[in-house]
Amino acid sequence: MELFQAKDHYILQQDERALWCSRRDGSLHLRPATDLLLAWNPICLGLVEGVIGKIQLHSDLPWWLILIRQKALVGKLPGDHEVCKVTKIAVLSLSEMEPQDLELELCKKHHFGINKPEKIIPSPDDSKFLLKTFTHIKSNVSAPNKKKVKESKEKEKLERRLLEELLKMFMDSESFYYSLTYDLTNSVQRQSAGERDPCPLWQKVPLTARAGFHQNNL
């Protein structure tokens, strides 16, 4: 799955579909892969194995997108259903800030002969706007606003600590499994009972487990 960075979105594309993740409000939208042509200067950041979900650690802070960076095949269930373990994740801020180095596997299609993906270079108008905005904010930071600045720093510190714990939870516990073709959250009996259900797999999974993974019956 390819991960693209555009001006207003991060775009995850595979085959004929793409998931557009807004860098303004954190909203997610499924769109045809051909819509990538409509994105502003999309840059491929590399490859990911899948999307776990998104999380907002504080109402005043941006959403974070949690991606599967690496996986390991642990076995197969009857019916040739592959079960994988999440070994590494990456977190991506759904905001206008530049992403940190995600250490993703480079996409051979877009990074032939390139060691690292390029970064988006703002247009001259964007640069002027950012400089003007920064100057305006700086000139308005007065004594009454110091309390807000302190609160903001405390929230960011809390966010960093929670993100570190999130990374440890996924990468140190070795306890998160998934399958692209089999519902690991239900027993074999329930699976058999719902064999004729025409709904896609993601809709069959219980709501409480839809954004994560279970170690059910492994």
Short mmCIF file of C-alpha atoms in Angstrom, two decimals:
data_model
loop_
_atom_site.label_atom_id
_atom_site.label_comp_id
_atom_site.label_asym_id
_atom_site.label_seq_id
_atom_site.Cartn_x
_atom_site.Cartn_y
_atom_site.Cartn_z
CA MET A 1 0.00 0.00 0.00
CA GLU A 2 1.49 3.34 -1.08
CA LEU A 3 1.44 6.38 1.20
CA PHE A 4 1.33 9.79 -0.49
CA GLN A 5 1.71 13.23 1.05
CA ALA A 6 -0.25 16.05 -0.58
CA LYS A 7 -0.92 19.60 0.55
CA ASP A 8 -4.22 18.91 2.32
CA HIS A 9 -4.25 15.10 2.62
CA TYR A 10 -2.32 11.93 3.21
CA ILE A 11 -3.44 9.34 0.67
CA LEU A 12 -3.15 5.58 1.09
CA GLN A 13 -3.57 3.83 -2.23
CA GLN A 14 -3.88 0.18 -3.17
CA ASP A 15 -5.14 -1.18 -6.47
CA GLU A 16 -8.24 0.78 -7.53
CA ARG A 17 -9.05 2.44 -4.20
CA ALA A 18 -7.50 5.13 -2.05
CA LEU A 19 -8.12 6.37 1.50
CA TRP A 20 -7.87 10.16 1.73
CA CYS A 21 -6.95 11.39 5.22
CA SER A 22 -7.51 15.10 5.74
CA ARG A 23 -4.63 17.09 7.24
CA ARG A 24 -7.09 19.79 8.31
CA ASP A 25 -9.78 17.98 10.31
CA GLY A 26 -8.66 14.32 10.41
CA SER A 27 -11.62 13.06 8.38
CA LEU A 28 -11.23 9.89 6.25
CA HIS A 29 -12.79 9.32 2.84
CA LEU A 30 -12.62 6.37 0.45
CA ARG A 31 -12.14 7.49 -3.14
CA PRO A 32 -11.15 5.95 -6.50
CA ALA A 33 -7.41 5.59 -7.06
CA THR A 34 -7.69 7.80 -10.14
CA ASP A 35 -8.51 10.77 -7.86
CA LEU A 36 -4.80 10.93 -7.04
CA LEU A 37 -4.56 13.05 -10.20
CA LEU A 38 -6.62 15.70 -8.38
CA ALA A 39 -4.25 15.92 -5.40
CA TRP A 40 -1.87 18.88 -5.13
CA ASN A 41 1.72 17.74 -5.78
CA PRO A 42 1.46 14.22 -4.26
CA ILE A 43 4.79 12.78 -3.05
CA CYS A 44 5.15 9.07 -2.29
CA LEU A 45 6.54 8.60 1.23
CA GLY A 46 6.87 4.82 0.95
CA LEU A 47 4.97 1.61 1.57
CA VAL A 48 2.85 0.50 4.54
CA GLU A 49 1.15 -2.82 5.26
CA GLY A 50 -2.15 -1.41 6.46
CA VAL A 51 -4.09 1.08 8.58
CA ILE A 52 -4.95 0.40 12.21
CA GLY A 53 -7.00 3.55 12.73
CA LYS A 54 -6.76 7.09 14.00
CA ILE A 55 -6.54 8.51 17.51
CA GLN A 56 -6.86 11.94 19.08
CA LEU A 57 -5.02 12.21 22.38
CA HIS A 58 -6.57 15.56 23.34
CA SER A 59 -9.49 17.55 21.94
CA ASP A 60 -7.18 20.52 21.26
CA LEU A 61 -4.55 18.43 19.45
CA PRO A 62 -4.59 16.92 15.94
CA TRP A 63 -5.61 13.40 15.03
CA TRP A 64 -2.89 10.79 14.54
CA LEU A 65 -3.05 8.07 11.91
CA ILE A 66 -1.69 4.69 13.06
CA LEU A 67 -0.14 2.62 10.27
CA ILE A 68 1.29 -0.90 10.11
CA ARG A 69 4.91 -0.41 9.06
CA GLN A 70 6.02 -4.03 9.25
CA LYS A 71 4.30 -7.38 9.75
CA ALA A 72 5.30 -11.01 10.20
CA LEU A 73 3.33 -14.00 8.93
CA VAL A 74 2.68 -16.30 11.90
CA GLY A 75 0.52 -18.96 10.28
CA LYS A 76 -2.51 -19.90 8.23
CA LEU A 77 -6.00 -20.92 9.28
CA PRO A 78 -8.13 -23.47 7.41
CA GLY A 79 -9.19 -21.96 4.12
CA ASP A 80 -5.71 -20.54 3.52
CA HIS A 81 -6.40 -17.43 5.63
CA GLU A 82 -3.10 -15.77 6.53
CA VAL A 83 -2.64 -14.46 10.08
CA CYS A 84 -0.03 -11.75 10.59
CA LYS A 85 1.53 -10.14 13.63
CA VAL A 86 2.15 -6.40 13.79
CA THR A 87 5.88 -5.92 14.43
CA LYS A 88 6.30 -2.21 13.76
CA ILE A 89 3.94 0.73 13.46
CA ALA A 90 4.24 4.33 12.34
CA VAL A 91 2.19 7.28 13.57
CA LEU A 92 1.44 10.21 11.32
CA SER A 93 0.01 13.54 12.47
CA LEU A 94 -3.06 14.55 10.47
CA SER A 95 -2.01 18.18 10.46
CA GLU A 96 -0.18 20.61 8.22
CA MET A 97 3.15 20.03 9.95
CA GLU A 98 5.85 18.21 7.97
CA PRO A 99 5.99 14.47 8.78
CA GLN A 100 8.99 13.07 10.61
CA ASP A 101 11.05 10.32 9.01
CA LEU A 102 8.69 7.34 9.15
CA GLU A 103 11.41 4.86 8.08
CA LEU A 104 9.07 3.28 5.55
CA GLU A 105 10.12 0.84 2.87
CA LEU A 106 10.61 2.86 -0.30
CA CYS A 107 8.28 2.28 -3.20
CA LYS A 108 10.30 1.06 -6.20
CA LYS A 109 7.79 2.57 -8.59
CA HIS A 110 8.29 6.11 -7.27
CA HIS A 111 11.75 5.98 -5.65
CA PHE A 112 13.91 4.29 -8.26
CA GLY A 113 17.48 5.35 -7.46
CA ILE A 114 16.35 7.63 -4.61
CA ASN A 115 17.40 7.03 -1.01
CA LYS A 116 14.74 9.15 0.65
CA PRO A 117 11.49 10.71 -0.60
CA GLU A 118 11.44 14.39 -1.38
CA LYS A 119 9.62 16.84 0.82
CA ILE A 120 6.88 19.08 -0.49
CA ILE A 121 8.23 22.57 -1.15
CA PRO A 122 5.59 25.25 -0.50
CA SER A 123 4.87 27.68 -3.31
CA PRO A 124 6.14 31.30 -2.87
CA ASP A 125 2.63 32.43 -1.97
CA ASP A 126 2.35 29.72 0.71
CA SER A 127 5.74 30.72 2.15
CA LYS A 128 4.71 34.38 2.36
CA PHE A 129 1.44 33.43 4.02
CA LEU A 130 3.20 31.21 6.60
CA LEU A 131 5.76 33.92 7.37
CA LYS A 132 3.03 36.52 7.74
CA THR A 133 1.01 34.23 10.01
CA PHE A 134 4.03 33.40 12.18
CA THR A 135 4.91 37.10 12.51
CA HIS A 136 1.33 37.90 13.45
CA ILE A 137 1.23 35.19 16.11
CA LYS A 138 4.61 36.19 17.52
CA SER A 139 3.63 39.86 17.79
CA ASN A 140 0.47 38.95 19.69
CA VAL A 141 2.14 36.77 22.33
CA SER A 142 1.79 39.02 25.35
CA ALA A 143 1.83 38.42 29.09
CA PRO A 144 -1.85 37.31 29.29
CA ASN A 145 -1.14 34.67 26.65
CA LYS A 146 1.77 33.08 28.52
CA LYS A 147 -0.66 30.89 30.42
CA LYS A 148 -2.07 29.56 27.13
CA VAL A 149 1.43 28.91 25.82
CA LYS A 150 2.28 26.97 28.97
CA GLU A 151 -0.93 24.94 28.70
CA SER A 152 -0.19 24.20 25.05
CA LYS A 153 3.31 22.96 25.89
CA GLU A 154 1.92 20.75 28.64
CA LYS A 155 -0.59 19.21 26.20
CA GLU A 156 2.16 18.58 23.64
CA LYS A 157 4.32 16.98 26.34
CA LEU A 158 1.43 14.72 27.33
CA GLU A 159 0.84 13.88 23.66
CA ARG A 160 4.47 12.84 23.18
CA ARG A 161 4.40 10.64 26.26
CA LEU A 162 1.17 8.93 25.19
CA LEU A 163 2.53 8.36 21.68
CA GLU A 164 5.64 6.74 23.16
CA GLU A 165 3.42 4.43 25.22
CA LEU A 166 1.37 3.64 22.12
CA LEU A 167 4.50 2.64 20.20
CA LYS A 168 5.68 0.46 23.09
CA MET A 169 2.27 -1.20 23.35
CA PHE A 170 2.30 -2.29 19.71
CA MET A 171 5.99 -3.08 19.22
CA ASP A 172 7.10 -4.45 22.58
CA SER A 173 4.10 -6.59 23.54
CA GLU A 174 4.05 -8.64 20.30
CA SER A 175 0.35 -9.19 20.97
CA PHE A 176 -1.45 -7.67 17.98
CA TYR A 177 -2.59 -9.92 15.15
CA TYR A 178 -4.76 -9.45 12.10
CA SER A 179 -6.00 -11.19 8.97
CA LEU A 180 -7.15 -9.55 5.77
CA THR A 181 -9.56 -12.36 4.95
CA TYR A 182 -10.66 -13.81 8.32
CA ASP A 183 -12.43 -12.30 11.34
CA LEU A 184 -10.16 -13.07 14.30
CA THR A 185 -12.59 -11.43 16.72
CA ASN A 186 -15.23 -14.18 16.41
CA SER A 187 -15.21 -17.88 17.24
CA VAL A 188 -15.32 -20.59 14.55
CA GLN A 189 -18.97 -21.28 15.45
CA ARG A 190 -19.98 -17.67 14.87
CA GLN A 191 -17.95 -17.57 11.69
CA SER A 192 -19.86 -20.59 10.37
CA ALA A 193 -23.21 -19.04 11.33
CA GLY A 194 -22.41 -15.90 9.36
CA GLU A 195 -20.97 -17.52 6.24
CA ARG A 196 -23.90 -16.38 4.12
CA ASP A 197 -23.67 -12.78 5.30
CA PRO A 198 -22.92 -10.68 2.18
CA CYS A 199 -21.45 -7.79 4.19
CA PRO A 200 -17.72 -7.06 3.79
CA LEU A 201 -15.36 -8.29 6.51
CA TRP A 202 -14.85 -4.88 8.16
CA GLN A 203 -18.62 -4.58 8.73
CA LYS A 204 -18.91 -8.06 10.27
CA VAL A 205 -16.25 -7.34 12.89
CA PRO A 206 -17.74 -6.16 16.22
CA LEU A 207 -17.60 -2.40 16.67
CA THR A 208 -15.41 -2.69 19.78
CA ALA A 209 -12.73 -4.52 17.82
CA ARG A 210 -13.05 -2.79 14.46
CA ALA A 211 -10.21 -0.36 15.05
CA GLY A 212 -7.83 -2.84 16.61
CA PHE A 213 -6.85 -6.47 16.85
CA HIS A 214 -7.59 -9.48 19.06
CA GLN A 215 -5.58 -12.52 20.06
CA ASN A 216 -8.76 -14.56 19.79
CA ASN A 217 -8.31 -18.34 19.39
CA LEU A 218 -4.76 -18.19 18.03
#
